PDB file of C-alpha atoms and ligand atoms in Angstrom:
ATOM      1  CA  UNK A   1       0.000   0.000   0.000  1.00 34.00           C
ATOM      2  CA  UNK A   2       2.681   2.442   1.010  1.00 37.00           C
ATOM      3  CA  UNK A   3       4.827   1.251  -1.823  1.00 39.00           C
ATOM      4  CA  UNK A   4       2.065   1.871  -4.340  1.00 35.00           C
ATOM      5  CA  UNK A   5       1.412   5.390  -3.071  1.00 36.00           C
ATOM      6  CA  UNK A   6       5.116   6.056  -2.829  1.00 35.00           C
ATOM      7  CA  UNK A   7       5.729   5.126  -6.419  1.00 37.00           C
ATOM      8  CA  UNK A   8       2.912   7.254  -7.746  1.00 33.00           C
ATOM      9  CA  UNK A   9       3.819  10.185  -5.548  1.00 34.00           C
ATOM     10  CA  UNK A  10       7.424  10.018  -6.673  1.00 37.00           C
ATOM     11  CA  UNK A  11       6.587  10.724 -10.261  1.00 34.00           C
ATOM     12  CA  UNK A  12       6.472  14.521 -10.287  1.00 33.00           C
ATOM     13  CA  UNK A  13       9.686  14.744  -8.336  1.00 32.00           C
ATOM     14  CA  UNK A  14      11.850  13.033 -10.843  1.00 38.00           C
ATOM     15  CA  UNK A  15      11.032  15.117 -13.843  1.00 37.00           C
ATOM     16  CA  UNK A  16      14.532  16.512 -14.139  1.00 43.00           C
ATOM     17  CA  UNK A  17      16.415  13.256 -13.867  1.00 47.00           C
ATOM     18  CA  UNK A  18      13.981  11.331 -15.993  1.00 40.00           C
ATOM     19  CA  UNK A  19      13.573  14.050 -18.559  1.00 41.00           C
ATOM     20  CA  UNK A  20      17.271  14.242 -19.255  1.00 48.00           C
ATOM     21  CA  UNK A  21      17.609  10.780 -20.679  1.00 41.00           C
ATOM     22  CA  UNK A  22      14.469   8.788 -20.165  1.00 38.00           C
ATOM     23  CA  UNK A  23      11.626  10.988 -21.233  1.00 38.00           C
ATOM     24  CA  UNK A  24      10.199   8.392 -23.599  1.00 38.00           C
ATOM     25  CA  UNK A  25       9.431   6.175 -20.620  1.00 37.00           C
ATOM     26  CA  UNK A  26       7.355   8.782 -18.878  1.00 40.00           C
ATOM     27  CA  UNK A  27       5.934  10.811 -21.713  1.00 43.00           C
ATOM     28  CA  UNK A  28       7.770  13.861 -20.392  1.00 49.00           C
ATOM     29  CA  UNK A  29       9.175  16.416 -22.784  1.00 56.00           C
ATOM     30  CA  UNK A  30      12.770  15.443 -23.438  1.00 63.00           C
ATOM     31  CA  UNK A  31      15.332  18.224 -23.429  1.00 73.00           C
ATOM     32  CA  UNK A  32      17.373  18.225 -26.597  1.00 84.00           C
ATOM     33  CA  UNK A  33      20.704  16.859 -25.405  1.00 88.00           C
ATOM     34  CA  UNK A  34      22.330  17.925 -28.672  1.00 86.00           C
ATOM     35  CA  UNK A  35      21.739  21.536 -27.589  1.00 90.00           C
ATOM     36  CA  UNK A  36      23.518  21.157 -24.242  1.00 93.00           C
ATOM     37  CA  UNK A  37      26.851  22.981 -24.204  1.00 94.00           C
ATOM     38  CA  UNK A  38      29.363  22.405 -21.444  1.00 97.00           C
ATOM     39  CA  UNK A  39      30.040  25.356 -19.182  1.00 97.00           C
ATOM     40  CA  UNK A  40      33.294  25.482 -17.248  1.00 97.00           C
ATOM     41  CA  UNK A  41      34.242  27.180 -14.016  1.00 98.00           C
ATOM     42  CA  UNK A  42      37.902  27.649 -13.133  1.00 98.00           C
ATOM     43  CA  UNK A  43      38.846  26.680  -9.589  1.00 98.00           C
ATOM     44  CA  UNK A  44      42.638  26.807  -9.897  1.00 98.00           C
ATOM     45  CA  UNK A  45      45.127  27.202 -12.741  1.00 97.00           C
ATOM     46  CA  UNK A  46      44.995  23.438 -13.287  1.00 98.00           C
ATOM     47  CA  UNK A  47      41.499  22.592 -12.020  1.00 98.00           C
ATOM     48  CA  UNK A  48      38.048  23.312 -13.359  1.00 98.00           C
ATOM     49  CA  UNK A  49      34.484  22.150 -13.006  1.00 98.00           C
ATOM     50  CA  UNK A  50      32.432  21.246 -16.074  1.00 98.00           C
ATOM     51  CA  UNK A  51      28.650  21.469 -16.066  1.00 97.00           C
ATOM     52  CA  UNK A  52      26.884  19.442 -18.751  1.00 96.00           C
ATOM     53  CA  UNK A  53      23.663  17.451 -18.732  1.00 95.00           C
ATOM     54  CA  UNK A  54      24.123  14.971 -15.880  1.00 95.00           C
ATOM     55  CA  UNK A  55      26.442  14.964 -12.880  1.00 97.00           C
ATOM     56  CA  UNK A  56      29.004  17.726 -12.463  1.00 98.00           C
ATOM     57  CA  UNK A  57      32.551  16.982 -13.636  1.00 98.00           C
ATOM     58  CA  UNK A  58      35.963  18.089 -12.339  1.00 98.00           C
ATOM     59  CA  UNK A  59      39.096  18.101 -14.512  1.00 98.00           C
ATOM     60  CA  UNK A  60      42.655  18.405 -13.194  1.00 98.00           C
ATOM     61  CA  UNK A  61      45.036  19.270 -16.018  1.00 98.00           C
ATOM     62  CA  UNK A  62      48.793  19.484 -16.490  1.00 98.00           C
ATOM     63  CA  UNK A  63      51.863  17.778 -17.932  1.00 98.00           C
ATOM     64  CA  UNK A  64      51.104  14.461 -16.248  1.00 98.00           C
ATOM     65  CA  UNK A  65      47.808  14.068 -18.118  1.00 98.00           C
ATOM     66  CA  UNK A  66      44.283  14.948 -17.095  1.00 98.00           C
ATOM     67  CA  UNK A  67      42.391  13.454 -14.155  1.00 98.00           C
ATOM     68  CA  UNK A  68      38.645  13.563 -14.724  1.00 98.00           C
ATOM     69  CA  UNK A  69      35.982  13.091 -12.060  1.00 99.00           C
ATOM     70  CA  UNK A  70      32.784  11.568 -13.491  1.00 98.00           C
ATOM     71  CA  UNK A  71      31.761  11.178 -17.120  1.00 98.00           C
ATOM     72  CA  UNK A  72      28.173  12.487 -17.462  1.00 98.00           C
ATOM     73  CA  UNK A  73      25.424  10.895 -19.591  1.00 97.00           C
ATOM     74  CA  UNK A  74      26.268   8.485 -22.395  1.00 96.00           C
ATOM     75  CA  UNK A  75      24.434  10.747 -24.844  1.00 95.00           C
ATOM     76  CA  UNK A  76      26.952  13.534 -24.161  1.00 97.00           C
ATOM     77  CA  UNK A  77      30.106  11.439 -24.274  1.00 96.00           C
ATOM     78  CA  UNK A  78      31.299  12.593 -27.698  1.00 96.00           C
ATOM     79  CA  UNK A  79      30.774  16.191 -26.647  1.00 97.00           C
ATOM     80  CA  UNK A  80      32.566  15.588 -23.353  1.00 98.00           C
ATOM     81  CA  UNK A  81      35.528  14.082 -25.189  1.00 97.00           C
ATOM     82  CA  UNK A  82      35.676  17.233 -27.320  1.00 97.00           C
ATOM     83  CA  UNK A  83      35.531  19.542 -24.319  1.00 97.00           C
ATOM     84  CA  UNK A  84      38.258  17.583 -22.520  1.00 98.00           C
ATOM     85  CA  UNK A  85      40.477  17.941 -25.607  1.00 97.00           C
ATOM     86  CA  UNK A  86      39.926  21.700 -25.423  1.00 96.00           C
ATOM     87  CA  UNK A  87      40.665  22.135 -21.726  1.00 96.00           C
ATOM     88  CA  UNK A  88      43.641  19.757 -21.591  1.00 96.00           C
ATOM     89  CA  UNK A  89      46.537  19.526 -24.034  1.00 95.00           C
ATOM     90  CA  UNK A  90      47.312  16.105 -22.547  1.00 96.00           C
ATOM     91  CA  UNK A  91      45.074  13.037 -22.845  1.00 96.00           C
ATOM     92  CA  UNK A  92      42.538  12.167 -20.148  1.00 98.00           C
ATOM     93  CA  UNK A  93      44.828   9.784 -18.268  1.00 98.00           C
ATOM     94  CA  UNK A  94      42.527   8.842 -15.391  1.00 98.00           C
ATOM     95  CA  UNK A  95      38.771   8.903 -14.788  1.00 98.00           C
ATOM     96  CA  UNK A  96      37.328   8.479 -11.297  1.00 99.00           C
ATOM     97  CA  UNK A  97      33.618   7.656 -10.921  1.00 98.00           C
ATOM     98  CA  UNK A  98      32.066   9.024  -7.720  1.00 98.00           C
ATOM     99  CA  UNK A  99      29.456   6.221  -8.029  1.00 98.00           C
ATOM    100  CA  UNK A 100      27.903   4.029 -10.699  1.00 98.00           C
ATOM    101  CA  UNK A 101      24.783   6.033 -11.692  1.00 97.00           C
ATOM    102  CA  UNK A 102      24.191   6.514 -15.420  1.00 96.00           C
ATOM    103  CA  UNK A 103      24.436  10.304 -15.209  1.00 96.00           C
ATOM    104  CA  UNK A 104      27.955  10.046 -13.713  1.00 98.00           C
ATOM    105  CA  UNK A 105      29.402   7.031 -15.539  1.00 98.00           C
ATOM    106  CA  UNK A 106      27.652   7.255 -18.918  1.00 98.00           C
ATOM    107  CA  UNK A 107      30.761   8.522 -20.715  1.00 98.00           C
ATOM    108  CA  UNK A 108      33.013   5.792 -19.329  1.00 98.00           C
ATOM    109  CA  UNK A 109      33.115   3.667 -22.462  1.00 98.00           C
ATOM    110  CA  UNK A 110      34.004   6.567 -24.740  1.00 98.00           C
ATOM    111  CA  UNK A 111      36.831   7.667 -22.434  1.00 98.00           C
ATOM    112  CA  UNK A 112      37.970   4.086 -21.817  1.00 98.00           C
ATOM    113  CA  UNK A 113      38.172   3.432 -25.561  1.00 98.00           C
ATOM    114  CA  UNK A 114      40.390   6.491 -25.813  1.00 97.00           C
ATOM    115  CA  UNK A 115      42.840   4.930 -23.358  1.00 98.00           C
ATOM    116  CA  UNK A 116      41.698   6.541 -20.089  1.00 98.00           C
ATOM    117  CA  UNK A 117      42.267   4.364 -17.015  1.00 98.00           C
ATOM    118  CA  UNK A 118      39.037   4.195 -15.014  1.00 98.00           C
ATOM    119  CA  UNK A 119      39.286   4.066 -11.218  1.00 99.00           C
ATOM    120  CA  UNK A 120      36.369   3.584  -8.808  1.00 98.00           C
ATOM    121  CA  UNK A 121      35.115   1.831  -5.713  1.00 98.00           C
ATOM    122  CA  UNK A 122      34.792  -1.976  -5.999  1.00 98.00           C
ATOM    123  CA  UNK A 123      31.003  -1.742  -6.146  1.00 98.00           C
ATOM    124  CA  UNK A 124      31.019   0.661  -9.116  1.00 98.00           C
ATOM    125  CA  UNK A 125      32.597  -2.098 -11.165  1.00 98.00           C
ATOM    126  CA  UNK A 126      30.154  -4.668  -9.767  1.00 98.00           C
ATOM    127  CA  UNK A 127      27.181  -2.511 -10.718  1.00 98.00           C
ATOM    128  CA  UNK A 128      28.486  -1.608 -14.169  1.00 98.00           C
ATOM    129  CA  UNK A 129      29.103  -5.278 -14.989  1.00 98.00           C
ATOM    130  CA  UNK A 130      25.376  -6.009 -14.814  1.00 97.00           C
ATOM    131  CA  UNK A 131      22.079  -4.439 -15.858  1.00 96.00           C
ATOM    132  CA  UNK A 132      21.283  -1.711 -13.351  1.00 95.00           C
ATOM    133  CA  UNK A 133      17.909  -0.458 -12.186  1.00 94.00           C
ATOM    134  CA  UNK A 134      17.578   2.830 -10.324  1.00 93.00           C
ATOM    135  CA  UNK A 135      14.156   3.536  -8.841  1.00 89.00           C
ATOM    136  CA  UNK A 136      13.562   7.261  -8.977  1.00 85.00           C
ATOM    137  CA  UNK A 137       9.819   6.720  -8.850  1.00 80.00           C
ATOM    138  CA  UNK A 138       9.951   5.041 -12.192  1.00 86.00           C
ATOM    139  CA  UNK A 139      12.575   2.392 -12.713  1.00 91.00           C
ATOM    140  CA  UNK A 140      15.445   3.495 -14.922  1.00 92.00           C
ATOM    141  CA  UNK A 141      17.382   0.588 -16.373  1.00 94.00           C
ATOM    142  CA  UNK A 142      20.919   0.765 -17.725  1.00 95.00           C
ATOM    143  CA  UNK A 143      22.414  -2.139 -19.672  1.00 96.00           C
ATOM    144  CA  UNK A 144      25.793  -3.611 -18.638  1.00 97.00           C
ATOM    145  CA  UNK A 145      28.724  -1.355 -19.497  1.00 98.00           C
ATOM    146  CA  UNK A 146      31.090  -2.412 -22.266  1.00 98.00           C
ATOM    147  CA  UNK A 147      34.453  -3.774 -21.159  1.00 98.00           C
ATOM    148  CA  UNK A 148      36.297  -0.575 -22.055  1.00 98.00           C
ATOM    149  CA  UNK A 149      33.987   1.456 -19.784  1.00 98.00           C
ATOM    150  CA  UNK A 150      34.617  -0.580 -16.651  1.00 98.00           C
ATOM    151  CA  UNK A 151      36.937   0.511 -13.854  1.00 98.00           C
ATOM    152  CA  UNK A 152      40.222  -1.357 -14.254  1.00 98.00           C
ATOM    153  CA  UNK A 153      41.530  -0.166 -10.891  1.00 98.00           C
ATOM    154  CA  UNK A 154      39.164  -0.507  -7.931  1.00 98.00           C
ATOM    155  CA  UNK A 155      39.514   0.272  -4.252  1.00 98.00           C
ATOM    156  CA  UNK A 156      37.732  -0.652  -1.035  1.00 98.00           C
ATOM    157  CA  UNK A 157      38.454   2.338   1.204  1.00 98.00           C
ATOM    158  CA  UNK A 158      40.092   4.947  -0.982  1.00 98.00           C
ATOM    159  CA  UNK A 159      42.998   5.900  -3.208  1.00 98.00           C
ATOM    160  CA  UNK A 160      45.332   8.874  -3.706  1.00 98.00           C
ATOM    161  CA  UNK A 161      46.572  10.434  -6.939  1.00 98.00           C
ATOM    162  CA  UNK A 162      49.714  12.548  -7.151  1.00 98.00           C
ATOM    163  CA  UNK A 163      49.981  14.337 -10.468  1.00 98.00           C
ATOM    164  CA  UNK A 164      50.150  17.800 -11.976  1.00 98.00           C
ATOM    165  CA  UNK A 165      51.470  19.155  -8.677  1.00 98.00           C
ATOM    166  CA  UNK A 166      48.255  18.184  -6.907  1.00 98.00           C
ATOM    167  CA  UNK A 167      47.446  15.573  -4.278  1.00 98.00           C
ATOM    168  CA  UNK A 168      44.002  14.098  -4.748  1.00 98.00           C
ATOM    169  CA  UNK A 169      42.367  12.070  -1.993  1.00 98.00           C
ATOM    170  CA  UNK A 170      39.495   9.760  -2.973  1.00 98.00           C
ATOM    171  CA  UNK A 171      37.509   8.471   0.011  1.00 98.00           C
ATOM    172  CA  UNK A 172      34.816   5.775  -0.007  1.00 98.00           C
ATOM    173  CA  UNK A 173      31.825   6.159   2.296  1.00 98.00           C
ATOM    174  CA  UNK A 174      29.615   3.174   3.035  1.00 97.00           C
ATOM    175  CA  UNK A 175      25.924   2.939   2.107  1.00 97.00           C
ATOM    176  CA  UNK A 176      25.163   6.611   1.501  1.00 97.00           C
ATOM    177  CA  UNK A 177      23.767   7.833  -1.846  1.00 97.00           C
ATOM    178  CA  UNK A 178      24.431   4.263  -3.114  1.00 98.00           C
ATOM    179  CA  UNK A 179      26.745   1.468  -1.963  1.00 98.00           C
ATOM    180  CA  UNK A 180      29.488   2.656  -4.324  1.00 98.00           C
ATOM    181  CA  UNK A 181      30.174   6.280  -3.338  1.00 98.00           C
ATOM    182  CA  UNK A 182      33.430   8.154  -3.028  1.00 98.00           C
ATOM    183  CA  UNK A 183      34.139  11.851  -2.626  1.00 98.00           C
ATOM    184  CA  UNK A 184      37.244  13.484  -4.054  1.00 98.00           C
ATOM    185  CA  UNK A 185      39.335  16.134  -2.340  1.00 98.00           C
ATOM    186  CA  UNK A 186      41.961  18.211  -4.197  1.00 98.00           C
ATOM    187  CA  UNK A 187      44.243  19.188  -1.335  1.00 98.00           C
ATOM    188  CA  UNK A 188      46.272  22.053  -2.839  1.00 98.00           C
ATOM    189  CA  UNK A 189      43.327  23.633  -4.651  1.00 98.00           C
ATOM    190  CA  UNK A 190      41.168  23.028  -1.558  1.00 98.00           C
ATOM    191  CA  UNK A 191      38.293  21.759  -3.683  1.00 98.00           C
ATOM    192  CA  UNK A 192      35.908  18.932  -2.821  1.00 98.00           C
ATOM    193  CA  UNK A 193      33.836  16.984  -5.367  1.00 98.00           C
ATOM    194  CA  UNK A 194      31.072  15.222  -3.454  1.00 98.00           C
ATOM    195  CA  UNK A 195      29.349  13.275  -6.214  1.00 98.00           C
ATOM    196  CA  UNK A 196      25.683  12.825  -5.341  1.00 97.00           C
ATOM    197  CA  UNK A 197      26.380  12.708  -1.612  1.00 98.00           C
ATOM    198  CA  UNK A 198      25.402  16.375  -1.910  1.00 97.00           C
ATOM    199  CA  UNK A 199      23.242  18.252  -4.386  1.00 94.00           C
ATOM    200  CA  UNK A 200      23.382  21.972  -3.795  1.00 93.00           C
ATOM    201  CA  UNK A 201      20.062  22.537  -5.546  1.00 87.00           C
ATOM    202  CA  UNK A 202      17.766  20.483  -3.365  1.00 91.00           C
ATOM    203  CA  UNK A 203      16.817  17.570  -1.173  1.00 95.00           C
ATOM    204  CA  UNK A 204      18.872  14.397  -1.535  1.00 94.00           C
ATOM    205  CA  UNK A 205      18.058  11.362  -3.616  1.00 94.00           C
ATOM    206  CA  UNK A 206      18.978   8.278  -1.615  1.00 94.00           C
ATOM    207  CA  UNK A 207      19.129   5.199  -3.850  1.00 95.00           C
ATOM    208  CA  UNK A 208      17.876   2.711  -1.267  1.00 92.00           C
ATOM    209  CA  UNK A 209      17.434   0.044  -3.946  1.00 93.00           C
ATOM    210  CA  UNK A 210      21.193   0.096  -4.511  1.00 97.00           C
ATOM    211  CA  UNK A 211      22.423   0.182  -0.942  1.00 96.00           C
ATOM    212  CA  UNK A 212      21.884   3.865  -0.165  1.00 96.00           C
ATOM    213  CA  UNK A 213      20.746   5.155   3.231  1.00 95.00           C
ATOM    214  CA  UNK A 214      20.109   8.569   4.717  1.00 96.00           C
ATOM    215  CA  UNK A 215      22.225   7.765   7.773  1.00 95.00           C
ATOM    216  CA  UNK A 216      25.065   6.955   5.410  1.00 97.00           C
ATOM    217  CA  UNK A 217      24.666  10.308   3.656  1.00 98.00           C
ATOM    218  CA  UNK A 218      24.774  12.098   6.996  1.00 97.00           C
ATOM    219  CA  UNK A 219      27.897  10.170   8.024  1.00 98.00           C
ATOM    220  CA  UNK A 220      29.499  10.921   4.650  1.00 98.00           C
ATOM    221  CA  UNK A 221      28.957  14.646   5.166  1.00 98.00           C
ATOM    222  CA  UNK A 222      30.659  14.465   8.541  1.00 98.00           C
ATOM    223  CA  UNK A 223      33.666  12.781   6.978  1.00 98.00           C
ATOM    224  CA  UNK A 224      33.819  15.288   4.121  1.00 98.00           C
ATOM    225  CA  UNK A 225      33.265  18.355   6.319  1.00 98.00           C
ATOM    226  CA  UNK A 226      36.220  17.330   8.466  1.00 98.00           C
ATOM    227  CA  UNK A 227      38.459  17.855   5.415  1.00 97.00           C
ATOM    228  CA  UNK A 228      37.048  21.307   4.593  1.00 98.00           C
ATOM    229  CA  UNK A 229      37.719  24.792   5.876  1.00 98.00           C
ATOM    230  CA  UNK A 230      35.992  28.095   5.217  1.00 98.00           C
ATOM    231  CA  UNK A 231      37.921  28.552   1.971  1.00 98.00           C
ATOM    232  CA  UNK A 232      37.012  25.142   0.516  1.00 98.00           C
ATOM    233  CA  UNK A 233      34.956  25.176  -2.672  1.00 98.00           C
ATOM    234  CA  UNK A 234      32.576  22.287  -3.089  1.00 98.00           C
ATOM    235  CA  UNK A 235      31.484  20.812  -6.429  1.00 98.00           C
ATOM    236  CA  UNK A 236      28.222  18.988  -5.698  1.00 98.00           C
ATOM    237  CA  UNK A 237      26.877  16.114  -7.784  1.00 97.00           C
ATOM    238  CA  UNK A 238      24.296  18.488  -9.210  1.00 95.00           C
ATOM    239  CA  UNK A 239      23.893  22.229  -8.760  1.00 94.00           C
ATOM    240  CA  UNK A 240      26.211  25.190  -8.374  1.00 96.00           C
ATOM    241  CA  UNK A 241      29.559  25.319  -6.579  1.00 98.00           C
ATOM    242  CA  UNK A 242      29.167  26.274  -2.923  1.00 97.00           C
ATOM    243  CA  UNK A 243      31.211  26.503   0.277  1.00 98.00           C
ATOM    244  CA  UNK A 244      31.611  24.593   3.509  1.00 98.00           C
ATOM    245  CA  UNK A 245      28.842  26.535   5.250  1.00 98.00           C
ATOM    246  CA  UNK A 246      26.368  25.383   2.598  1.00 97.00           C
ATOM    247  CA  UNK A 247      27.279  21.714   3.010  1.00 98.00           C
ATOM    248  CA  UNK A 248      27.127  22.168   6.784  1.00 98.00           C
ATOM    249  CA  UNK A 249      23.646  23.710   6.512  1.00 97.00           C
ATOM    250  CA  UNK A 250      22.519  20.867   4.261  1.00 97.00           C
ATOM    251  CA  UNK A 251      23.918  18.309   6.683  1.00 97.00           C
ATOM    252  CA  UNK A 252      22.197  19.993   9.635  1.00 97.00           C
ATOM    253  CA  UNK A 253      18.913  20.046   7.694  1.00 97.00           C
ATOM    254  CA  UNK A 254      19.174  16.296   7.115  1.00 97.00           C
ATOM    255  CA  UNK A 255      19.950  15.613  10.771  1.00 97.00           C
ATOM    256  CA  UNK A 256      16.985  17.663  12.018  1.00 97.00           C
ATOM    257  CA  UNK A 257      14.577  16.242   9.447  1.00 97.00           C
ATOM    258  CA  UNK A 258      15.687  12.689  10.100  1.00 96.00           C
ATOM    259  CA  UNK A 259      15.179  13.120  13.836  1.00 97.00           C
ATOM    260  CA  UNK A 260      11.717  14.609  13.397  1.00 97.00           C
ATOM    261  CA  UNK A 261      10.594  11.810  11.104  1.00 96.00           C
ATOM    262  CA  UNK A 262      12.266   9.152  13.267  1.00 96.00           C
ATOM    263  CA  UNK A 263      10.417  10.427  16.352  1.00 96.00           C
ATOM    264  CA  UNK A 264       7.088  10.273  14.510  1.00 96.00           C
ATOM    265  CA  UNK A 265       7.807   6.782  13.120  1.00 95.00           C
ATOM    266  CA  UNK A 266       8.575   5.543  16.636  1.00 95.00           C
ATOM    267  CA  UNK A 267       5.233   6.944  17.802  1.00 96.00           C
ATOM    268  CA  UNK A 268       3.534   4.868  15.129  1.00 95.00           C
ATOM    269  CA  UNK A 269       2.436   7.809  12.985  1.00 95.00           C
ATOM    270  CA  UNK A 270       1.258   7.091   9.442  1.00 94.00           C
ATOM    271  CA  UNK A 271       2.869   8.544   6.346  1.00 95.00           C
ATOM    272  CA  UNK A 272      -0.048  10.986   6.039  1.00 96.00           C
ATOM    273  CA  UNK A 273       0.480  12.162   9.620  1.00 96.00           C
ATOM    274  CA  UNK A 274       4.203  12.554   9.082  1.00 96.00           C
ATOM    275  CA  UNK A 275       3.613  14.567   5.901  1.00 96.00           C
ATOM    276  CA  UNK A 276       1.022  16.700   7.714  1.00 97.00           C
ATOM    277  CA  UNK A 277       3.623  17.500  10.370  1.00 96.00           C
ATOM    278  CA  UNK A 278       5.723  19.097   7.602  1.00 96.00           C
ATOM    279  CA  UNK A 279       9.095  18.003   8.992  1.00 96.00           C
ATOM    280  CA  UNK A 280      10.997  20.048   6.399  1.00 96.00           C
ATOM    281  CA  UNK A 281       8.938  23.209   6.972  1.00 95.00           C
ATOM    282  CA  UNK A 282      11.637  25.807   7.564  1.00 95.00           C
ATOM    283  CA  UNK A 283      13.947  24.300   4.941  1.00 96.00           C
ATOM    284  CA  UNK A 284      11.719  24.281   1.876  1.00 95.00           C
ATOM    285  CA  UNK A 285      12.375  27.903   0.962  1.00 93.00           C
ATOM    286  CA  UNK A 286      16.042  27.104   0.508  1.00 93.00           C
ATOM    287  CA  UNK A 287      16.154  23.446  -0.547  1.00 92.00           C
ATOM    288  CA  UNK A 288      12.964  22.902  -2.522  1.00 92.00           C
ATOM    289  CA  UNK A 289      14.737  23.886  -5.752  1.00 88.00           C
ATOM    290  CA  UNK A 290      15.654  20.485  -7.115  1.00 85.00           C
ATOM    291  CA  UNK A 291      14.055  17.389  -8.555  1.00 82.00           C
ATOM    292  CA  UNK A 292      13.384  15.737  -5.187  1.00 89.00           C
ATOM    293  CA  UNK A 293      10.335  17.485  -3.749  1.00 92.00           C
ATOM    294  CA  UNK A 294      10.004  17.782   0.054  1.00 94.00           C
ATOM    295  CA  UNK A 295       7.112  15.330   0.260  1.00 94.00           C
ATOM    296  CA  UNK A 296       9.085  12.763  -1.706  1.00 92.00           C
ATOM    297  CA  UNK A 297      12.143  13.290   0.476  1.00 94.00           C
ATOM    298  CA  UNK A 298       9.965  12.809   3.579  1.00 95.00           C
ATOM    299  CA  UNK A 299       8.310   9.695   2.141  1.00 94.00           C
ATOM    300  CA  UNK A 300      11.660   8.129   1.374  1.00 91.00           C
ATOM    301  CA  UNK A 301      12.967   8.744   4.907  1.00 93.00           C
ATOM    302  CA  UNK A 302       9.679   7.462   6.341  1.00 94.00           C
ATOM    303  CA  UNK A 303      10.011   4.226   4.387  1.00 92.00           C
ATOM    304  CA  UNK A 304      13.703   3.855   5.249  1.00 90.00           C
ATOM    305  CA  UNK A 305      13.204   4.481   8.978  1.00 90.00           C
ATOM    306  CA  UNK A 306      10.065   2.365   9.085  1.00 82.00           C
ATOM    307  CA  UNK A 307      11.686  -0.765   7.704  1.00 72.00           C
ATOM    308  CA  UNK A 308      11.282  -3.587  10.265  1.00 60.00           C
ATOM    309  CA  UNK A 309      14.786  -4.869   9.557  1.00 49.00           C
ATOM    310  CA  UNK A 310      16.230  -1.632  10.858  1.00 43.00           C
ATOM    311  CA  UNK A 311      14.105  -1.460  14.012  1.00 43.00           C
ATOM    312  CA  UNK A 312      16.884  -2.701  16.266  1.00 44.00           C
ATOM    313  CA  UNK A 313      19.538  -0.510  14.709  1.00 46.00           C
ATOM    314  CA  UNK A 314      17.847   2.848  15.005  1.00 44.00           C
ATOM    315  CA  UNK A 315      19.515   5.680  16.781  1.00 44.00           C
ATOM    316  CA  UNK A 316      18.640   9.286  17.460  1.00 40.00           C
TER     317      UNK A 316
HETATM  318 ZN1  LIG B 401      23.580   9.456  -8.336  1.00 79.33          ZN
END
């Protein structure tokens, strides 16, 4: 019953994500991906962010070859390859995927075929080896990735890169946005790429069907915030570049909202009662800008916190 309502109610919230690549499934108006032009934002002499059609990208350039974070949608991969050739006079030597989702790893095969070494958490490779389904209200399926698009170097906890005068720390966080997440910190530039552990334009999407959990997202923020200072610039998975205070505010919003919903779940309140209590009330003005609407965010936490299997593990 809840599942049925949940799935129907999710539909309006996923218009952005679905409309980018999967409009035919939903009847939504598809944006013309051929009209998307990459926009870049310089963060240091050798580091820039690229904004295309899916997840945000970071590119570290220099004589040692480019290091690219995330590869956008498959439909944009030829365009991405062109942009990378413009911003870097050296080949894209390494690609790191922040997680396996199709809007962050869609360009893997194109880059891999060009000789780029793909590096990611163990579970990114596991997911990309098989057909993947992401439930964003409708189920989005992605076929197994071709051999050249798979990570050839994988890690369990993290990995460090040392090139182009930069030290890059890649850190895995367990069961957060998915079960395959890592965030990337450029130490000298003082820039953090969070992948979808943080979206600066709105409420989070937690991919519970692929090992994600809100508590994991909250824990991931704590780990990432510990690396940041007031001068750190943060490239979110989606949305504009922000600072530490913005990630801290987002984190605090999640903690408060989770506690409110958790308290109501423990009191046996129904989804309707929890929604009526408006647990995100003071946050909507700021965070209701993205594709996850507040009621959908609340429903997802309600379902996650209400799962019987987690009853003994609840805290807060
Ligand atoms: Zn994602």
